[in-house]
Amino acid sequence: MDSAIQRKVDQWLQGNYDQDTKNSIQKLQQEDPKELADAFYQNLEFGTGGLRGIMGVGTNRMNKYTIGMATQGYANYLLQSYPGEEVRVAIAHDSRNNSRFFAETTAHVFAANGIKVFLFEALRPTPELSFAIRTLKCQGGVVCTASHNPKEYNGYKAYWNDGGQLVPPHDKNVIREVEKIASVDDVKWSGGDANITLIGKDIDEQYIEMVKGLSVFPEVIEKQRDLKIVYTPIHGTGITLVPQVLDRFGFKNVHIVEEQKTPDGNFPTVAYPNPEEKETMSIGLAKARELDADILLGTDPDADRVGIGIKDNHGEWVLMNGNQTAVLAFNYLLEARKEKGIAQSNDMIITTIVTTGMVDDLAAGYGVHCYRVLTGFKWIAEMIREKEGKECYITGGEESFGLMIGDKVRDKDAVSAVALLCEMAAYEKNNGKTLFDKLIELYVKFGFYKEKLISITKKGMDGQQQIAAMMQDYRNHLPKAINGIKVVRVLDYQSSQSTDPHTGDVAEIHLPKSNVLQFALEDGSLVSARPSGTEPKIKFYFSVKEKLERADEFDAVDQQLDAKIEGIIADLKLN
């Protein structure tokens, strides 16, 4: 074994770590040295969003010690940032294995540092944590979740006083403080239990009332109260609030997918607890088909992402991708507010650089501002903060199945999204249309956009290096054409430069630096490459468009767009 790795292993075997941890290390030494090396070869990085990793012993794993050290660093930064004030934090967790233990560990470390802690009594959706930070006037917060990752993973997301995840300068400052914690002996583990207050039902009620206030057409729901809704929480936290919110909205015909109703960190019915995956939604789709439902909805374990299923133009059940869901949701809120007479001249919506360009066309059609930010809801939250008092935020969202409706929560919120998507389905049904009818209608009006996402994972110690090499190769050899179509701009968010690969003309990009490359093609297509900040994974986003003259041409144009995407993928050798 590498000597640097061996030194770290020895530190854990000789240091102030519990005996179970030491026993687990010794077992790995004997039975799986390769796994031991992977568990110690690096420190689990506290990135701009916090921690995420596989659970287990070691510096590169999610465990009591990596969480405790991260919390100590974050506590130190909070105390420096608010000298002389009572510092308050809220803490929540999802249904994953060890999530409660990690949340309690986090609470004890904050409390031992003299910080006032509001800890949810049991599992709760991530968006409620954001709401609680704002409601309880906290300066920070943490939720223990790994979102939609496989069951082996857990994570730790850090928030600031607006209820949004950390953004500059706080993200980098917290990382610096976390990196200063050199040993578990630097962590205050206990002694502040009196600083911990359990919270639950009171915040639930305030949150539910807030979500109810987002409804635009309660009178339409009253007419369509029997809209047939199938909902699956996919063994996660959505079960704690989604059924209550739907009931409070006035929907009386809600069917929960029984097989996925109970919170369970082993996610026994799915490989990935991700509503983006057809396999994950298959039980819900079967139930929707059996009941001849109007809409199917699924939320991920921490209930910040939502997937929906509807019947297509042939009456077949299909899952919407995140771009289609965003287009439908954005349009509903803009159209309904206009019809209700509550639209304002300074209304705005926010999306991200990898979300469908159709959102810009929608915004222009309704005369509202549309802002594009880097991927991640923390940037949407930051933009809301920047525009507060000047523009009226209506909704935000991105292609990764996230929506944030209204500004009372500053993170993606699948609980409110489920309710508003059901209201949207009721609104269209009241007008004699399905949601798929509406989608085609929007394509005819604004252009038929189609998107696809490919994720490539490079496992092992050199996975990150392979991905870095791939990005560097693109930067060193800017493509001048893709699939025979001229590349008109290459946008490099790392260098903050937009370049014409033919003329060398350079323009500045006015967004924070991020390791993202985009290739804009002459026909309006857009290809984006974005490595993950938390996993050895690179995502490629493809967006293509064509004119759709009439609804009955949908299938033919859909096939053309598929062929265009496949041509781009083949040319980039990503099959």
Coordinates of C-alpha atoms in Angstrom, one line a residue:
M1 CA 0.0 0.0 0.0
D2 CA 1.1 3.6 -0.7
S3 CA 3.0 5.0 2.3
A4 CA 0.8 8.1 2.5
I5 CA -2.3 6.0 2.6
Q6 CA -0.7 3.7 5.2
R7 CA 0.1 6.7 7.4
K8 CA -3.6 7.8 7.4
V9 CA -4.7 4.2 8.2
D10 CA -2.3 4.1 11.1
Q11 CA -3.6 7.5 12.4
W12 CA -7.1 6.1 12.6
L13 CA -5.9 2.9 14.2
Q14 CA -3.9 4.8 16.9
G15 CA -6.1 7.9 17.3
N16 CA -9.3 8.8 19.2
Y17 CA -11.6 6.7 17.1
D18 CA -14.2 4.2 18.5
Q19 CA -13.4 0.6 18.6
D20 CA -16.0 -0.4 16.0
T21 CA -14.3 1.9 13.5
K22 CA -10.8 0.4 14.3
N23 CA -12.3 -3.2 13.9
S24 CA -13.7 -2.3 10.5
I25 CA -10.3 -1.0 9.3
Q26 CA -8.6 -4.1 10.5
K27 CA -11.1 -6.3 8.7
L28 CA -10.5 -4.4 5.5
Q29 CA -6.8 -4.8 5.9
Q30 CA -7.2 -8.5 6.0
E31 CA -10.1 -9.0 3.5
D32 CA -10.1 -6.1 1.0
P33 CA -6.9 -3.9 0.8
K34 CA -8.2 -2.3 -2.4
E35 CA -11.3 -1.0 -0.7
L36 CA -9.2 0.2 2.3
A37 CA -7.0 2.1 -0.1
D38 CA -10.0 3.7 -1.7
A39 CA -11.4 4.6 1.7
F40 CA -8.2 6.5 2.7
Y41 CA -6.4 7.7 -0.5
Q42 CA -7.9 11.1 -0.2
N43 CA -10.0 13.2 2.2
L44 CA -13.7 13.3 1.3
E45 CA -13.8 16.8 -0.2
F46 CA -16.0 19.5 1.4
G47 CA -17.0 21.1 -1.8
T48 CA -19.1 24.2 -2.5
G49 CA -22.2 22.2 -1.7
G50 CA -20.9 20.3 1.3
L51 CA -20.0 16.6 1.4
R52 CA -21.3 13.6 -0.5
G53 CA -19.8 10.1 -0.6
I54 CA -20.1 6.4 0.1
M55 CA -20.7 5.6 3.8
G56 CA -18.0 3.7 5.7
V57 CA -14.8 4.1 7.6
G58 CA -12.0 6.3 6.3
T59 CA -11.1 9.8 5.3
N60 CA -12.8 9.4 1.9
R61 CA -16.1 8.1 3.3
M62 CA -19.2 9.5 5.0
N63 CA -18.9 8.7 8.7
K64 CA -19.2 10.3 12.2
Y65 CA -15.7 11.7 12.0
T66 CA -15.7 13.3 8.5
I67 CA -19.1 14.8 9.3
G68 CA -17.9 16.0 12.7
M69 CA -14.8 17.7 11.3
A70 CA -16.9 19.4 8.5
T71 CA -19.4 20.6 11.1
Q72 CA -16.6 22.0 13.3
G73 CA -15.2 24.0 10.4
Y74 CA -18.6 25.3 9.5
A75 CA -19.3 26.2 13.2
N76 CA -16.0 28.1 13.4
Y77 CA -17.0 30.1 10.3
L78 CA -20.5 30.9 11.5
L79 CA -19.1 32.1 14.9
Q80 CA -16.5 34.3 13.1
S81 CA -19.2 35.7 10.8
Y82 CA -21.6 36.6 13.6
P83 CA -19.5 37.8 16.5
G84 CA -21.4 38.7 19.6
E85 CA -24.7 37.3 18.2
E86 CA -26.7 34.2 19.1
V87 CA -25.9 31.9 16.2
R88 CA -28.8 29.6 15.2
V89 CA -28.9 26.7 12.7
A90 CA -31.6 24.3 11.6
I91 CA -30.9 20.6 10.8
A92 CA -32.9 18.1 8.8
H93 CA -32.3 14.7 7.3
D94 CA -33.8 12.2 4.8
S95 CA -34.7 8.5 4.9
R96 CA -31.2 7.2 4.1
N97 CA -29.3 4.8 6.3
N98 CA -27.4 6.7 9.0
S99 CA -29.1 10.0 8.1
R100 CA -30.6 10.4 11.6
F101 CA -27.3 9.5 13.2
F102 CA -25.4 12.0 11.0
A103 CA -28.0 14.7 11.7
E104 CA -27.7 14.2 15.5
T105 CA -23.9 14.1 15.3
T106 CA -24.0 17.5 13.4
A107 CA -26.4 18.9 16.0
H108 CA -24.2 17.8 18.9
V109 CA -21.1 19.4 17.4
F110 CA -22.9 22.7 16.7
A111 CA -24.4 22.7 20.2
A112 CA -21.0 22.0 21.8
N113 CA -19.8 25.2 20.1
G114 CA -22.5 27.2 21.8
I115 CA -24.7 27.4 18.7
K116 CA -28.5 27.2 19.1
V117 CA -29.7 24.2 17.1
F118 CA -33.2 23.5 15.8
L119 CA -33.3 19.8 14.9
F120 CA -36.3 18.2 13.1
E121 CA -37.7 15.5 15.3
A122 CA -37.7 13.0 12.4
L123 CA -37.1 12.9 8.6
R124 CA -38.3 15.9 6.6
P125 CA -38.0 17.1 3.0
T126 CA -35.0 19.3 2.2
P127 CA -37.1 22.2 1.1
E128 CA -38.7 22.4 4.6
L129 CA -35.2 22.8 6.0
S130 CA -34.7 25.9 3.7
F131 CA -38.1 27.2 4.9
A132 CA -37.2 26.6 8.6
I133 CA -33.9 28.5 8.2
R134 CA -35.9 31.5 7.0
T135 CA -38.8 31.1 9.4
L136 CA -36.6 30.6 12.5
K137 CA -34.2 33.4 11.5
C138 CA -31.2 31.0 11.4
Q139 CA -27.8 32.0 10.1
G140 CA -27.2 28.6 8.7
G141 CA -28.4 25.0 8.3
V142 CA -27.5 21.5 7.3
V143 CA -29.5 18.7 5.7
C144 CA -28.1 15.1 5.7
T145 CA -29.0 13.6 2.4
A146 CA -27.4 12.3 -0.8
S147 CA -30.5 13.3 -2.8
H148 CA -31.1 10.6 -5.6
N149 CA -27.8 8.7 -5.3
P150 CA -27.7 5.0 -4.7
K151 CA -28.2 3.6 -1.2
E152 CA -24.5 3.3 -0.4
Y153 CA -24.2 7.1 -0.4
N154 CA -25.0 9.9 2.1
G155 CA -24.3 13.6 2.1
Y156 CA -24.3 16.8 4.0
K157 CA -25.5 20.1 2.4
A158 CA -24.7 23.4 4.1
Y159 CA -27.0 26.5 3.9
W160 CA -26.7 30.2 4.7
N161 CA -29.1 32.6 6.3
D162 CA -31.3 33.1 3.2
G163 CA -32.2 29.4 3.1
G164 CA -30.0 28.9 0.0
Q165 CA -27.0 26.7 -0.2
L166 CA -23.6 28.3 0.3
V167 CA -22.4 30.7 -2.5
P168 CA -19.3 32.9 -2.7
P169 CA -17.7 34.1 -0.6
H170 CA -19.1 31.8 2.1
D171 CA -18.6 28.5 0.2
K172 CA -14.9 29.0 -0.2
N173 CA -14.5 30.5 3.3
V174 CA -16.3 27.5 4.9
I175 CA -14.1 25.1 2.9
R176 CA -11.0 26.9 4.2
E177 CA -12.2 26.5 7.8
V178 CA -13.0 22.8 7.3
E179 CA -9.6 22.2 5.9
K180 CA -8.0 23.7 9.0
I181 CA -9.6 20.9 11.1
A182 CA -6.6 18.6 11.1
S183 CA -7.8 16.0 13.5
V184 CA -10.8 14.6 15.2
D185 CA -9.3 16.0 18.4
D186 CA -10.1 19.5 17.0
V187 CA -13.8 18.7 17.2
K188 CA -16.0 19.7 20.1
W189 CA -18.2 16.5 20.2
S190 CA -20.4 17.0 23.2
G191 CA -21.4 19.2 26.1
G192 CA -24.0 21.5 24.6
D193 CA -27.2 19.4 24.7
A194 CA -29.2 22.3 26.3
N195 CA -28.7 24.2 23.0
I196 CA -30.7 21.6 21.0
T197 CA -34.4 22.2 20.4
L198 CA -36.5 19.6 18.5
I199 CA -38.9 21.0 15.9
G200 CA -41.6 19.4 13.8
K201 CA -45.4 19.9 13.6
D202 CA -45.4 23.7 14.0
I203 CA -43.0 24.2 11.1
D204 CA -44.9 21.6 9.1
E205 CA -48.1 23.6 9.5
Q206 CA -46.5 26.9 8.5
Y207 CA -44.8 25.3 5.5
I208 CA -48.1 23.7 4.3
E209 CA -49.9 27.0 4.6
M210 CA -47.1 28.7 2.7
V211 CA -47.4 26.2 -0.1
K212 CA -51.2 26.5 -0.2
G213 CA -50.7 30.2 -0.7
L214 CA -48.9 29.5 -4.0
S215 CA -52.1 28.2 -5.6
V216 CA -53.4 30.4 -8.5
F217 CA -56.7 28.8 -9.3
P218 CA -58.2 27.1 -6.2
E219 CA -61.6 27.4 -7.9
V220 CA -60.4 25.2 -10.7
I221 CA -59.2 22.6 -8.2
E222 CA -62.7 22.7 -6.6
K223 CA -64.2 21.7 -10.0
Q224 CA -61.5 19.1 -10.7
R225 CA -61.2 17.8 -7.1
D226 CA -61.5 14.2 -8.3
L227 CA -58.5 14.6 -10.6
K228 CA -56.9 11.1 -10.4
I229 CA -53.4 11.5 -9.0
V230 CA -50.9 8.7 -8.4
Y231 CA -48.0 9.6 -6.1
T232 CA -44.8 7.8 -5.1
P233 CA -42.4 9.0 -2.4
I234 CA -39.8 6.3 -3.6
H235 CA -39.2 5.3 0.1
G236 CA -38.3 8.9 1.0
T237 CA -39.4 12.0 2.9
G238 CA -42.1 13.1 0.5
I239 CA -44.6 10.9 2.4
T240 CA -44.4 13.3 5.4
L241 CA -45.9 16.3 3.6
V242 CA -47.0 15.6 0.0
P243 CA -50.3 13.8 0.8
Q244 CA -51.1 16.6 3.4
V245 CA -50.4 19.4 0.9
L246 CA -52.5 17.7 -1.9
D247 CA -55.4 17.3 0.6
R248 CA -55.1 21.0 1.7
F249 CA -55.1 22.1 -1.9
G250 CA -58.4 20.3 -2.3
F251 CA -57.4 17.1 -4.3
K252 CA -59.5 14.2 -3.0
N253 CA -58.5 11.3 -5.3
V254 CA -54.9 10.7 -4.5
H255 CA -53.4 7.2 -4.7
I256 CA -50.1 6.5 -3.0
V257 CA -47.9 3.7 -4.4
E258 CA -48.0 1.3 -1.5
E259 CA -44.9 -0.6 -2.4
Q260 CA -42.8 2.6 -2.2
K261 CA -44.7 4.4 0.6
T262 CA -42.6 3.5 3.6
P263 CA -39.3 5.4 4.2
D264 CA -36.4 3.0 3.8
G265 CA -32.7 3.8 3.2
N266 CA -32.2 0.5 1.4
F267 CA -34.7 1.6 -1.3
P268 CA -35.8 -2.0 -1.8
T269 CA -37.9 -1.6 -5.0
V270 CA -35.3 0.4 -7.0
A271 CA -31.7 0.5 -8.0
Y272 CA -31.5 4.3 -8.0
P273 CA -34.1 6.3 -6.0
N274 CA -34.2 8.8 -8.8
P275 CA -37.5 9.9 -10.5
E276 CA -35.5 10.6 -13.6
E277 CA -35.2 6.8 -14.1
K278 CA -37.9 4.9 -15.9
E279 CA -37.2 1.8 -13.8
T280 CA -37.6 3.8 -10.6
M281 CA -41.0 5.1 -11.8
S282 CA -42.1 1.7 -13.3
I283 CA -44.3 0.7 -10.3
G284 CA -46.0 4.1 -10.3
L285 CA -46.5 3.9 -14.1
A286 CA -48.1 0.5 -13.7
K287 CA -50.5 1.9 -11.1
A288 CA -51.3 5.0 -13.1
R289 CA -52.1 2.7 -16.1
E290 CA -54.3 0.4 -14.0
L291 CA -56.3 3.3 -12.5
D292 CA -56.4 5.3 -15.7
A293 CA -55.0 8.2 -13.8
D294 CA -54.6 11.8 -14.9
I295 CA -51.1 12.3 -13.6
L296 CA -48.3 10.4 -11.9
L297 CA -45.7 12.1 -9.7
G298 CA -42.6 10.8 -7.9
T299 CA -40.2 12.5 -5.5
D300 CA -36.7 11.5 -4.7
P301 CA -35.6 10.6 -1.1
D302 CA -35.2 14.2 0.2
A303 CA -38.2 15.4 -1.9
D304 CA -36.5 18.2 -3.8
R305 CA -36.8 16.6 -7.2
V306 CA -40.0 15.6 -8.9
G307 CA -40.7 13.4 -11.9
I308 CA -44.1 13.3 -13.7
G309 CA -45.8 10.8 -15.9
I310 CA -48.7 11.6 -18.3
K311 CA -50.4 10.1 -21.3
D312 CA -48.9 11.1 -24.7
N313 CA -50.7 11.8 -27.9
H314 CA -51.3 8.1 -28.5
G315 CA -52.7 7.5 -25.0
E316 CA -49.5 5.8 -23.8
W317 CA -48.0 6.6 -20.4
V318 CA -44.7 8.4 -20.7
L319 CA -42.3 10.2 -18.3
M320 CA -41.6 13.8 -18.9
N321 CA -38.0 14.9 -18.8
G322 CA -36.9 17.7 -16.6
N323 CA -37.0 20.3 -19.4
Q324 CA -40.5 19.4 -20.5
T325 CA -41.7 19.6 -16.9
A326 CA -40.0 23.0 -16.4
V327 CA -41.6 24.3 -19.7
L328 CA -45.1 23.1 -18.6
A329 CA -44.7 24.5 -15.0
F330 CA -43.2 27.9 -16.1
N331 CA -45.9 28.3 -18.7
Y332 CA -48.7 27.4 -16.3
L333 CA -47.6 30.0 -13.7
L334 CA -47.1 32.7 -16.3
E335 CA -50.4 32.0 -18.1
A336 CA -52.5 31.5 -15.0
R337 CA -51.2 34.7 -13.4
K338 CA -51.9 36.6 -16.5
E339 CA -55.5 35.1 -16.8
K340 CA -56.1 35.9 -13.1
G341 CA -54.9 39.4 -13.5
I342 CA -52.1 39.2 -11.0
A343 CA -49.2 39.3 -13.4
Q344 CA -46.8 42.2 -12.7
S345 CA -44.7 44.3 -15.0
N346 CA -41.5 43.3 -13.1
D347 CA -42.2 39.6 -13.0
M348 CA -39.1 37.4 -13.5
I349 CA -38.2 33.7 -13.9
I350 CA -34.8 32.1 -13.5
T351 CA -33.2 29.0 -15.0
T352 CA -29.8 27.6 -15.6
I353 CA -27.3 27.5 -18.5
V354 CA -28.0 23.8 -19.3
T355 CA -31.8 24.1 -19.3
T356 CA -33.9 24.2 -22.5
G357 CA -33.7 27.5 -24.5
M358 CA -37.5 27.2 -24.8
V359 CA -37.8 28.9 -21.4
D360 CA -36.3 32.1 -22.9
D361 CA -38.9 32.0 -25.7
L362 CA -41.7 31.5 -23.1
A363 CA -40.5 34.4 -21.1
A364 CA -40.3 36.7 -24.1
G365 CA -43.9 35.6 -25.1
Y366 CA -45.2 36.7 -21.7
G367 CA -43.0 39.8 -21.5
V368 CA -41.2 38.7 -18.4
H369 CA -37.5 38.8 -17.6
C370 CA -35.6 35.4 -17.8
Y371 CA -32.2 35.1 -16.1
R372 CA -29.8 32.3 -16.6
V373 CA -27.4 31.2 -13.9
L374 CA -24.9 28.4 -13.3
T375 CA -26.3 24.9 -12.7
G376 CA -27.7 24.6 -9.1
F377 CA -30.4 26.2 -7.1
K378 CA -28.0 28.0 -4.9
W379 CA -27.4 30.3 -7.9
I380 CA -31.1 30.8 -8.4
A381 CA -31.4 31.7 -4.7
E382 CA -28.5 34.1 -5.1
M383 CA -30.2 35.8 -8.1
I384 CA -33.4 36.2 -6.1
R385 CA -31.5 37.8 -3.3
E386 CA -29.8 40.2 -5.8
K387 CA -33.1 41.2 -7.4
E388 CA -35.2 41.4 -4.2
G389 CA -37.2 44.5 -3.9
K390 CA -36.6 45.3 -7.6
E391 CA -38.2 42.4 -9.5
C392 CA -40.9 39.9 -8.6
Y393 CA -39.7 36.3 -8.6
I394 CA -42.3 33.9 -9.9
T395 CA -40.6 30.6 -10.4
G396 CA -37.2 29.0 -11.2
G397 CA -36.1 25.6 -12.3
E398 CA -33.6 23.5 -14.1
E399 CA -33.5 20.3 -16.3
S400 CA -32.6 18.1 -13.4
F401 CA -36.2 17.7 -12.3
G402 CA -36.1 20.7 -9.9
L403 CA -38.6 23.5 -9.5
M404 CA -38.7 26.4 -7.0
I405 CA -42.0 28.1 -6.9
G406 CA -42.3 31.4 -5.0
D407 CA -39.5 32.8 -2.9
K408 CA -40.3 31.5 0.6
V409 CA -38.0 28.5 0.0
R410 CA -34.6 29.0 -1.5
D411 CA -33.9 25.5 -2.8
K412 CA -35.6 23.2 -5.2
D413 CA -38.9 22.0 -3.7
A414 CA -40.7 18.9 -5.0
V415 CA -43.5 19.3 -2.4
S416 CA -44.8 22.5 -3.7
A417 CA -44.0 21.4 -7.3
V418 CA -46.2 18.3 -6.9
A419 CA -49.1 20.5 -5.7
L420 CA -48.7 23.1 -8.5
L421 CA -48.2 20.4 -11.2
C422 CA -51.5 18.8 -10.1
E423 CA -53.2 22.2 -10.2
M424 CA -51.8 22.6 -13.7
A425 CA -53.2 19.2 -14.8
A426 CA -56.6 20.3 -13.3
Y427 CA -56.5 23.6 -15.2
E428 CA -55.8 21.9 -18.5
K429 CA -58.4 19.2 -17.9
N430 CA -60.9 22.0 -17.1
N431 CA -60.1 23.4 -20.5
G432 CA -60.6 20.0 -22.2
K433 CA -56.9 19.3 -22.7
T434 CA -54.3 16.8 -21.4
L435 CA -50.8 18.0 -20.4
F436 CA -49.4 16.4 -23.5
D437 CA -51.8 18.4 -25.6
K438 CA -50.6 21.5 -23.9
L439 CA -47.0 20.6 -24.5
I440 CA -47.6 20.2 -28.2
E441 CA -49.5 23.4 -28.3
L442 CA -46.5 25.2 -26.8
Y443 CA -44.1 23.5 -29.3
V444 CA -46.3 24.9 -32.2
K445 CA -46.2 28.3 -30.6
F446 CA -42.6 28.6 -29.5
G447 CA -40.7 25.9 -31.5
F448 CA -40.1 22.2 -30.8
Y449 CA -37.2 21.9 -28.5
K450 CA -35.9 18.4 -27.6
E451 CA -33.2 17.6 -25.1
K452 CA -31.2 14.5 -24.0
L453 CA -28.7 13.9 -21.2
I454 CA -25.9 11.4 -21.1
S455 CA -23.9 10.7 -17.9
I456 CA -20.5 9.0 -18.2
T457 CA -19.0 7.7 -14.9
K458 CA -15.2 7.0 -14.6
K459 CA -14.8 5.0 -11.4
G460 CA -11.7 4.5 -9.3
M461 CA -8.9 6.7 -8.1
D462 CA -8.1 8.0 -11.6
G463 CA -11.7 8.7 -12.6
Q464 CA -11.5 12.4 -11.9
Q465 CA -8.2 12.7 -13.8
Q466 CA -9.8 11.0 -16.9
I467 CA -12.6 13.5 -16.8
A468 CA -10.3 16.4 -16.4
A469 CA -8.2 15.1 -19.4
M470 CA -11.4 14.9 -21.5
M471 CA -12.3 18.5 -20.7
Q472 CA -8.8 19.7 -21.4
D473 CA -8.8 18.0 -24.8
Y474 CA -11.9 19.9 -25.8
R475 CA -10.3 23.1 -24.7
N476 CA -7.1 22.4 -26.6
H477 CA -8.9 21.4 -29.8
L478 CA -12.0 23.6 -30.1
P479 CA -14.4 21.8 -32.5
K480 CA -15.3 23.9 -35.6
A481 CA -18.3 21.7 -36.6
I482 CA -20.3 18.9 -34.9
N483 CA -22.4 16.5 -36.9
G484 CA -21.6 18.6 -40.0
I485 CA -23.1 21.7 -38.4
K486 CA -20.9 24.8 -37.9
V487 CA -20.0 25.6 -34.3
V488 CA -20.6 29.4 -34.0
R489 CA -19.5 29.9 -30.3
V490 CA -17.7 27.9 -27.6
L491 CA -18.6 29.1 -24.2
D492 CA -16.0 28.2 -21.5
Y493 CA -17.3 29.1 -18.1
Q494 CA -14.0 28.2 -16.5
S495 CA -12.2 31.0 -18.4
S496 CA -15.3 33.2 -18.6
Q497 CA -14.8 33.5 -22.3
S498 CA -17.0 32.9 -25.3
T499 CA -15.0 32.2 -28.5
D500 CA -15.8 32.0 -32.1
P501 CA -13.6 29.0 -33.2
H502 CA -13.4 30.3 -36.8
T503 CA -12.4 33.9 -36.2
G504 CA -10.9 33.7 -32.8
D505 CA -13.3 36.5 -31.7
V506 CA -13.6 36.5 -27.8
A507 CA -16.4 37.9 -25.6
E508 CA -16.7 37.9 -21.8
I509 CA -19.1 35.7 -19.9
H510 CA -20.5 37.5 -16.8
L511 CA -21.1 34.5 -14.5
P512 CA -18.9 33.0 -11.7
K513 CA -16.3 30.6 -13.0
S514 CA -17.4 27.0 -13.4
N515 CA -16.0 23.9 -15.2
V516 CA -18.5 23.9 -18.0
L517 CA -18.1 24.0 -21.8
Q518 CA -20.9 24.7 -24.3
F519 CA -20.8 24.4 -28.1
A520 CA -23.5 26.6 -29.8
L521 CA -24.3 25.4 -33.3
E522 CA -25.5 27.4 -36.3
D523 CA -28.9 25.6 -36.4
G524 CA -29.7 26.6 -32.7
S525 CA -28.5 23.3 -31.2
L526 CA -26.5 23.4 -28.0
V527 CA -24.1 20.8 -26.5
S528 CA -22.9 21.2 -23.0
A529 CA -20.2 19.3 -21.1
R530 CA -20.2 19.5 -17.3
P531 CA -18.2 17.4 -14.9
S532 CA -19.9 16.7 -11.5
G533 CA -18.4 18.4 -8.5
T534 CA -19.3 15.5 -6.2
E535 CA -18.8 12.3 -8.2
P536 CA -16.4 11.0 -10.9
K537 CA -19.0 11.7 -13.6
I538 CA -19.3 14.0 -16.6
K539 CA -22.6 15.0 -18.0
F540 CA -23.3 15.9 -21.6
Y541 CA -26.5 17.9 -22.4
F542 CA -27.9 18.0 -25.9
S543 CA -30.5 20.5 -27.0
V544 CA -31.9 20.7 -30.6
K545 CA -34.9 22.4 -32.1
E546 CA -37.1 22.5 -35.2
K547 CA -40.2 24.4 -36.3
L548 CA -43.5 22.5 -35.6
E549 CA -46.1 23.8 -37.9
R550 CA -49.1 21.7 -36.8
A551 CA -49.8 19.4 -33.9
D552 CA -50.4 16.4 -36.2
E553 CA -46.7 16.7 -37.4
F554 CA -45.4 16.1 -33.9
D555 CA -44.3 12.4 -34.4
A556 CA -42.4 13.1 -37.6
V557 CA -40.6 16.1 -36.2
D558 CA -39.9 14.2 -33.0
Q559 CA -38.1 11.6 -35.0
Q560 CA -36.1 14.2 -36.9
L561 CA -34.9 15.7 -33.6
D562 CA -34.0 12.2 -32.2
A563 CA -31.9 11.6 -35.3
K564 CA -30.2 15.0 -34.9
I565 CA -29.2 14.2 -31.3
E566 CA -28.0 10.8 -32.2
G567 CA -25.9 12.3 -35.0
I568 CA -24.2 14.7 -32.5
I569 CA -23.6 11.9 -30.0
A570 CA -22.0 9.7 -32.7
D571 CA -19.8 12.6 -34.0
L572 CA -18.5 13.3 -30.5
K573 CA -17.9 9.5 -30.0
L574 CA -20.0 9.4 -26.8
N575 CA -22.0 6.2 -27.7

